[in-house]
Amino acid sequence: MAAPPLFVAGGAEDAVLRQAGAFGVSWFPAVISPAQLAGRVRRLRRYADETGRPVPPVTVAVPIQLGVPAGEVADARDALVRTVVEAYGVDPDQAAGVGIVGTPEQAAERLAAFVEAGADRIVLSGGSAKDWRTGHELPALTASLLKT
């Protein structure tokens, strides 16, 4: 049995992008917006080209809350931003550009922006607030709406 690849570069600093381009089998930045991702993916491609290696696949994690009642969306968004700020030590503006609170349709539109920016895989963290079944059904519905 073959061993799984172990070099996964995390972070979005230029030094990490250079390492991922030269040695990485994957790049997994944290707390990144689609606009930031697009710029970093361009640099990652350049560094991989410089070393003659294929561009490693890009995986992003996106905090998400689906199925929040309309009257609670603002509070849920604020809570998600606070969670990202506390977990990653980023400023609230950065945190606000990362997560998604809304309907599956809104989430699919936002996730499409990550795909357009260069994400090959998206890991959803969170899900929905109601129950475990909804926590699986709403992200699945979101994925079915994502036009890639």
PDB file of N, CA, C and O in Angstrom, residues 62 64-67 100 102-112 122 124 127-128 134-148:
ATOM      1  N   VAL A  62     -14.058  26.703   4.229  1.00  0.00           N
ATOM      2  CA  VAL A  62     -14.991  27.825   4.289  1.00  0.00           C
ATOM      3  C   VAL A  62     -15.960  27.587   5.436  1.00  0.00           C
ATOM      4  O   VAL A  62     -16.724  26.618   5.411  1.00  0.00           O
ATOM      5  N   ILE A  64     -19.307  27.923   7.317  1.00  0.00           N
ATOM      6  CA  ILE A  64     -20.618  28.104   6.693  1.00  0.00           C
ATOM      7  C   ILE A  64     -21.738  27.843   7.703  1.00  0.00           C
ATOM      8  O   ILE A  64     -21.606  26.979   8.567  1.00  0.00           O
ATOM      9  N   GLN A  65     -22.786  28.606   7.586  1.00  0.00           N
ATOM     10  CA  GLN A  65     -24.013  28.392   8.352  1.00  0.00           C
ATOM     11  C   GLN A  65     -25.178  28.518   7.388  1.00  0.00           C
ATOM     12  O   GLN A  65     -25.414  29.580   6.817  1.00  0.00           O
ATOM     13  N   LEU A  66     -25.897  27.434   7.196  1.00  0.00           N
ATOM     14  CA  LEU A  66     -27.037  27.411   6.293  1.00  0.00           C
ATOM     15  C   LEU A  66     -28.311  27.178   7.075  1.00  0.00           C
ATOM     16  O   LEU A  66     -28.287  26.633   8.178  1.00  0.00           O
ATOM     17  N   GLY A  67     -29.424  27.570   6.505  1.00  0.00           N
ATOM     18  CA  GLY A  67     -30.716  27.317   7.135  1.00  0.00           C
ATOM     19  C   GLY A  67     -31.006  28.210   8.327  1.00  0.00           C
ATOM     20  O   GLY A  67     -31.841  27.879   9.158  1.00  0.00           O
ATOM     21  N   ILE A 100     -19.675  32.082   5.135  1.00  0.00           N
ATOM     22  CA  ILE A 100     -20.943  32.201   4.416  1.00  0.00           C
ATOM     23  C   ILE A 100     -22.082  31.914   5.383  1.00  0.00           C
ATOM     24  O   ILE A 100     -22.085  30.894   6.063  1.00  0.00           O
ATOM     25  N   GLY A 102     -26.302  31.959   4.969  1.00  0.00           N
ATOM     26  CA  GLY A 102     -27.391  32.216   4.035  1.00  0.00           C
ATOM     27  C   GLY A 102     -28.070  30.952   3.571  1.00  0.00           C
ATOM     28  O   GLY A 102     -27.984  29.909   4.209  1.00  0.00           O
ATOM     29  N   THR A 103     -28.682  31.063   2.443  1.00  0.00           N
ATOM     30  CA  THR A 103     -29.410  29.952   1.843  1.00  0.00           C
ATOM     31  C   THR A 103     -28.434  29.099   1.024  1.00  0.00           C
ATOM     32  O   THR A 103     -27.335  29.566   0.674  1.00  0.00           O
ATOM     33  N   PRO A 104     -28.817  27.882   0.672  1.00  0.00           N
ATOM     34  CA  PRO A 104     -27.969  27.091  -0.219  1.00  0.00           C
ATOM     35  C   PRO A 104     -27.677  27.808  -1.545  1.00  0.00           C
ATOM     36  O   PRO A 104     -26.556  27.723  -2.058  1.00  0.00           O
ATOM     37  N   GLU A 105     -28.644  28.542  -2.069  1.00  0.00           N
ATOM     38  CA  GLU A 105     -28.434  29.274  -3.321  1.00  0.00           C
ATOM     39  C   GLU A 105     -27.369  30.359  -3.140  1.00  0.00           C
ATOM     40  O   GLU A 105     -26.495  30.522  -3.993  1.00  0.00           O
ATOM     41  N   GLN A 106     -27.449  31.098  -2.037  1.00  0.00           N
ATOM     42  CA  GLN A 106     -26.456  32.134  -1.771  1.00  0.00           C
ATOM     43  C   GLN A 106     -25.083  31.516  -1.543  1.00  0.00           C
ATOM     44  O   GLN A 106     -24.069  32.031  -2.016  1.00  0.00           O
ATOM     45  N   ALA A 107     -25.062  30.406  -0.831  1.00  0.00           N
ATOM     46  CA  ALA A 107     -23.796  29.736  -0.559  1.00  0.00           C
ATOM     47  C   ALA A 107     -23.171  29.225  -1.854  1.00  0.00           C
ATOM     48  O   ALA A 107     -21.954  29.352  -2.062  1.00  0.00           O
ATOM     49  N   ALA A 108     -23.975  28.644  -2.743  1.00  0.00           N
ATOM     50  CA  ALA A 108     -23.448  28.129  -4.010  1.00  0.00           C
ATOM     51  C   ALA A 108     -22.832  29.256  -4.835  1.00  0.00           C
ATOM     52  O   ALA A 108     -21.765  29.083  -5.434  1.00  0.00           O
ATOM     53  N   GLU A 109     -23.474  30.400  -4.832  1.00  0.00           N
ATOM     54  CA  GLU A 109     -22.936  31.546  -5.574  1.00  0.00           C
ATOM     55  C   GLU A 109     -21.594  31.974  -5.005  1.00  0.00           C
ATOM     56  O   GLU A 109     -20.637  32.235  -5.732  1.00  0.00           O
ATOM     57  N   ARG A 110     -21.523  32.014  -3.695  1.00  0.00           N
ATOM     58  CA  ARG A 110     -20.276  32.427  -3.028  1.00  0.00           C
ATOM     59  C   ARG A 110     -19.176  31.377  -3.222  1.00  0.00           C
ATOM     60  O   ARG A 110     -18.016  31.705  -3.456  1.00  0.00           O
ATOM     61  N   LEU A 111     -19.538  30.097  -3.137  1.00  0.00           N
ATOM     62  CA  LEU A 111     -18.557  29.031  -3.337  1.00  0.00           C
ATOM     63  C   LEU A 111     -18.033  29.026  -4.771  1.00  0.00           C
ATOM     64  O   LEU A 111     -16.868  28.716  -5.015  1.00  0.00           O
ATOM     65  N   ALA A 112     -18.885  29.395  -5.718  1.00  0.00           N
ATOM     66  CA  ALA A 112     -18.447  29.495  -7.113  1.00  0.00           C
ATOM     67  C   ALA A 112     -17.323  30.519  -7.250  1.00  0.00           C
ATOM     68  O   ALA A 112     -16.416  30.342  -8.077  1.00  0.00           O
ATOM     69  N   ILE A 122     -13.153  22.321  -1.812  1.00  0.00           N
ATOM     70  CA  ILE A 122     -13.665  23.193  -0.760  1.00  0.00           C
ATOM     71  C   ILE A 122     -14.142  22.312   0.384  1.00  0.00           C
ATOM     72  O   ILE A 122     -14.931  21.389   0.175  1.00  0.00           O
ATOM     73  N   LEU A 124     -16.244  22.439   3.732  1.00  0.00           N
ATOM     74  CA  LEU A 124     -17.190  23.261   4.473  1.00  0.00           C
ATOM     75  C   LEU A 124     -17.057  22.935   5.949  1.00  0.00           C
ATOM     76  O   LEU A 124     -17.138  21.779   6.341  1.00  0.00           O
ATOM     77  N   GLY A 127     -22.096  24.014   8.941  1.00  0.00           N
ATOM     78  CA  GLY A 127     -23.193  23.311   8.275  1.00  0.00           C
ATOM     79  C   GLY A 127     -24.486  24.056   8.479  1.00  0.00           C
ATOM     80  O   GLY A 127     -24.740  25.045   7.837  1.00  0.00           O
ATOM     81  N   SER A 128     -25.275  23.587   9.418  1.00  0.00           N
ATOM     82  CA  SER A 128     -26.514  24.283   9.720  1.00  0.00           C
ATOM     83  C   SER A 128     -26.762  24.183  11.210  1.00  0.00           C
ATOM     84  O   SER A 128     -26.200  23.345  11.901  1.00  0.00           O
ATOM     85  N   THR A 134     -30.358  18.162   8.796  1.00  0.00           N
ATOM     86  CA  THR A 134     -30.299  19.424   8.056  1.00  0.00           C
ATOM     87  C   THR A 134     -28.847  19.810   7.809  1.00  0.00           C
ATOM     88  O   THR A 134     -28.509  20.344   6.757  1.00  0.00           O
ATOM     89  N   GLY A 135     -27.996  19.498   8.786  1.00  0.00           N
ATOM     90  CA  GLY A 135     -26.576  19.793   8.657  1.00  0.00           C
ATOM     91  C   GLY A 135     -25.912  19.070   7.496  1.00  0.00           C
ATOM     92  O   GLY A 135     -24.870  19.492   7.009  1.00  0.00           O
ATOM     93  N   HIS A 136     -26.511  17.979   7.046  1.00  0.00           N
ATOM     94  CA  HIS A 136     -25.992  17.256   5.880  1.00  0.00           C
ATOM     95  C   HIS A 136     -26.767  17.597   4.618  1.00  0.00           C
ATOM     96  O   HIS A 136     -26.182  17.672   3.533  1.00  0.00           O
ATOM     97  N   GLU A 137     -28.045  17.792   4.742  1.00  0.00           N
ATOM     98  CA  GLU A 137     -28.882  18.035   3.558  1.00  0.00           C
ATOM     99  C   GLU A 137     -28.621  19.399   2.926  1.00  0.00           C
ATOM    100  O   GLU A 137     -28.552  19.498   1.700  1.00  0.00           O
ATOM    101  N   LEU A 138     -28.494  20.439   3.734  1.00  0.00           N
ATOM    102  CA  LEU A 138     -28.300  21.777   3.151  1.00  0.00           C
ATOM    103  C   LEU A 138     -26.958  21.920   2.439  1.00  0.00           C
ATOM    104  O   LEU A 138     -26.918  22.457   1.329  1.00  0.00           O
ATOM    105  N   PRO A 139     -25.851  21.451   3.008  1.00  0.00           N
ATOM    106  CA  PRO A 139     -24.605  21.502   2.225  1.00  0.00           C
ATOM    107  C   PRO A 139     -24.677  20.646   0.960  1.00  0.00           C
ATOM    108  O   PRO A 139     -24.125  21.023  -0.079  1.00  0.00           O
ATOM    109  N   ALA A 140     -25.357  19.499   1.019  1.00  0.00           N
ATOM    110  CA  ALA A 140     -25.507  18.667  -0.187  1.00  0.00           C
ATOM    111  C   ALA A 140     -26.311  19.414  -1.245  1.00  0.00           C
ATOM    112  O   ALA A 140     -25.969  19.373  -2.438  1.00  0.00           O
ATOM    113  N   LEU A 141     -27.371  20.096  -0.829  1.00  0.00           N
ATOM    114  CA  LEU A 141     -28.150  20.895  -1.767  1.00  0.00           C
ATOM    115  C   LEU A 141     -27.286  22.006  -2.355  1.00  0.00           C
ATOM    116  O   LEU A 141     -27.317  22.270  -3.559  1.00  0.00           O
ATOM    117  N   THR A 142     -26.493  22.642  -1.507  1.00  0.00           N
ATOM    118  CA  THR A 142     -25.584  23.700  -1.969  1.00  0.00           C
ATOM    119  C   THR A 142     -24.655  23.161  -3.043  1.00  0.00           C
ATOM    120  O   THR A 142     -24.465  23.778  -4.093  1.00  0.00           O
ATOM    121  N   ALA A 143     -24.072  21.987  -2.795  1.00  0.00           N
ATOM    122  CA  ALA A 143     -23.153  21.387  -3.770  1.00  0.00           C
ATOM    123  C   ALA A 143     -23.844  21.101  -5.094  1.00  0.00           C
ATOM    124  O   ALA A 143     -23.273  21.297  -6.162  1.00  0.00           O
ATOM    125  N   SER A 144     -25.106  20.677  -5.017  1.00  0.00           N
ATOM    126  CA  SER A 144     -25.827  20.373  -6.270  1.00  0.00           C
ATOM    127  C   SER A 144     -26.121  21.642  -7.065  1.00  0.00           C
ATOM    128  O   SER A 144     -26.295  21.584  -8.274  1.00  0.00           O
ATOM    129  N   LEU A 145     -26.178  22.777  -6.396  1.00  0.00           N
ATOM    130  CA  LEU A 145     -26.432  24.052  -7.066  1.00  0.00           C
ATOM    131  C   LEU A 145     -25.177  24.693  -7.628  1.00  0.00           C
ATOM    132  O   LEU A 145     -25.256  25.589  -8.473  1.00  0.00           O
ATOM    133  N   LEU A 146     -24.025  24.250  -7.133  1.00  0.00           N
ATOM    134  CA  LEU A 146     -22.763  24.833  -7.564  1.00  0.00           C
ATOM    135  C   LEU A 146     -22.490  24.412  -9.000  1.00  0.00           C
ATOM    136  O   LEU A 146     -22.385  23.237  -9.306  1.00  0.00           O
ATOM    137  N   LYS A 147     -22.399  25.369  -9.864  1.00  0.00           N
ATOM    138  CA  LYS A 147     -22.179  25.100 -11.283  1.00  0.00           C
ATOM    139  C   LYS A 147     -20.692  25.207 -11.575  1.00  0.00           C
ATOM    140  O   LYS A 147     -20.143  26.290 -11.671  1.00  0.00           O
ATOM    141  N   THR A 148     -20.062  24.043 -11.687  1.00  0.00           N
ATOM    142  CA  THR A 148     -18.617  24.044 -11.964  1.00  0.00           C
ATOM    143  C   THR A 148     -18.328  23.299 -13.243  1.00  0.00           C
ATOM    144  O   THR A 148     -19.122  22.586 -13.759  1.00  0.00           O
TER     145      THR A 148
END
